Amino acid sequence: MRVGILTGGGDCPGLNAVIRAAVRKGTMVYNDNMIGFLEGWRGVLENNTQVLDLDAIAGIVHRGGTILRTSRTNVAKYPDGLDRVKATFKANNLDALIAIGGDDTLGVALKLHKAGLKVVGVPKTIDNDLGGTDFCFGFDTAVNIATEAIDRLHTTAEAHNRVMVVEVMGRDAGWIATYSGIAGGADVILVPEYEIDLENVCDMLKRRAARGKFFSIVVVAEGAKMAAQSDQVTTSAKVDEFGHVRLGGIGTRLSEEIEKRTGFETRAVILGHIQRGGSPTAFDRVLATRYGIQAIDMVHNGEFGQMASLQGQKLTAVPLEQALGKNRKVDPDLYKLSEVFSG
Ligand code: F6P
């Protein structure tokens, strides 16, 4: 078969491991011809390809980013988008396409599937909040980076009697904040799932100070909202082709409020894209490899319009229709557990 691969949306450590696994098994086991589309759906619209042979995937399992590069291109935004995609399928004699991406990229995949094209999805988001799967690759790496940052911030916070507010990624769900906050021993964890109660946060910090703990660590997900405000904090009014704003800045707002209300010196640190950069952890390399193998197997099983999915310990296939548009929130029991360590 001739099988295409693309990576769309924000990058995520482990993307190269998915590509490598799918190409390796496709080439060696199924005798496929594999091609990569560059920069997500843009590469399909513009028929911008690269050969994905064994040489192309050599030495990439440990590398972050994606050798195919990525973009947030939305095929539906182009009046002739579907026709151009169909033309690219034809021009390359493509039998199937593996799309690696989040809700947006896979949403396009679903539309194309409905239009009769043979597409298989692999779920990808650092935020770990896609429906239809238990864990996304890249999340473990982000959590480890954030945890190391929290560890480092502990010592400087303690040295200066400061409150440090650490802003981590997490647009609609606070998985990174919850995991890194628990692992790093944060005193307060704030997530998009629950509006921030500033009074409660400040009370906790004051209680700690009364116990002789003159420093504190607050972890906040970028998508968390202050109770008094209805909008998420953004860095720009610009939106991408899927209508998403650029989040960022809740950490700074929060630190100003905490300092004003408690009198404790407070600093904000925004981890941003550091969480998405660099090498994937061993866990993510293995998980991403399993996703890649599952995807190429799905192509050969004819499981189109479906997405590779981790269910417990097993990789399986779920219909894209069932998985998409269902933001997976942090398990309330896990979040509750973290409250034992608050204040
Ligand atoms: O959706 C994943 C994510 O990492 C979000 O947490 C974040 O808001 C967004 O992507 C930022 O992506 P970019 O800056 O690449 O547009």
mmCIF file of C-alpha atoms in Angstrom, residues 34 48 54-55 57 62 68 70 74 82 94 120 128-129 134 168 181 185 249 261 269 271 274 304 327 331 333 339-340:
data_model
loop_
_atom_site.group_PDB
_atom_site.id
_atom_site.type_symbol
_atom_site.label_atom_id
_atom_site.label_comp_id
_atom_site.label_asym_id
_atom_site.label_seq_id
_atom_site.Cartn_x
_atom_site.Cartn_y
_atom_site.Cartn_z
ATOM 1 C CA MET A 34 5.390 5.470 3.072
ATOM 2 C CA ASN A 48 4.207 18.944 -0.154
ATOM 3 C CA LEU A 54 14.234 3.619 6.592
ATOM 4 C CA ASP A 55 16.931 6.283 6.206
ATOM 5 C CA ILE A 57 13.473 7.552 10.244
ATOM 6 C CA HIS A 62 14.874 10.234 21.050
ATOM 7 C CA LEU A 68 7.515 16.348 9.284
ATOM 8 C CA THR A 70 3.547 20.854 11.916
ATOM 9 C CA ASN A 74 -7.802 23.713 8.944
ATOM 10 C CA LEU A 82 -11.660 18.966 0.110
ATOM 11 C CA LEU A 94 -2.462 7.137 -1.707
ATOM 12 C CA VAL A 120 -6.650 6.627 10.542
ATOM 13 C CA ASN A 128 -3.649 14.768 27.861
ATOM 14 C CA ASP A 129 -7.306 15.745 27.576
ATOM 15 C CA ASP A 134 -6.522 6.962 28.568
ATOM 16 C CA VAL A 168 1.951 25.186 33.212
ATOM 17 C CA GLY A 181 1.830 19.541 41.381
ATOM 18 C CA GLY A 185 4.846 18.716 46.354
ATOM 19 C CA GLY A 249 -0.663 35.142 31.866
ATOM 20 C CA ARG A 261 -3.957 40.187 49.544
ATOM 21 C CA VAL A 269 7.148 31.678 36.335
ATOM 22 C CA LEU A 271 6.980 27.394 31.750
ATOM 23 C CA ILE A 274 9.727 24.438 27.451
ATOM 24 C CA PHE A 304 -10.631 3.694 8.772
ATOM 25 C CA ASN A 327 -12.561 17.072 26.502
ATOM 26 C CA ASP A 331 -10.245 12.730 37.512
ATOM 27 C CA ASP A 333 -10.637 11.768 42.879
ATOM 28 C CA GLU A 339 -5.919 18.736 48.391
ATOM 29 C CA VAL A 340 -4.541 16.649 51.277
#
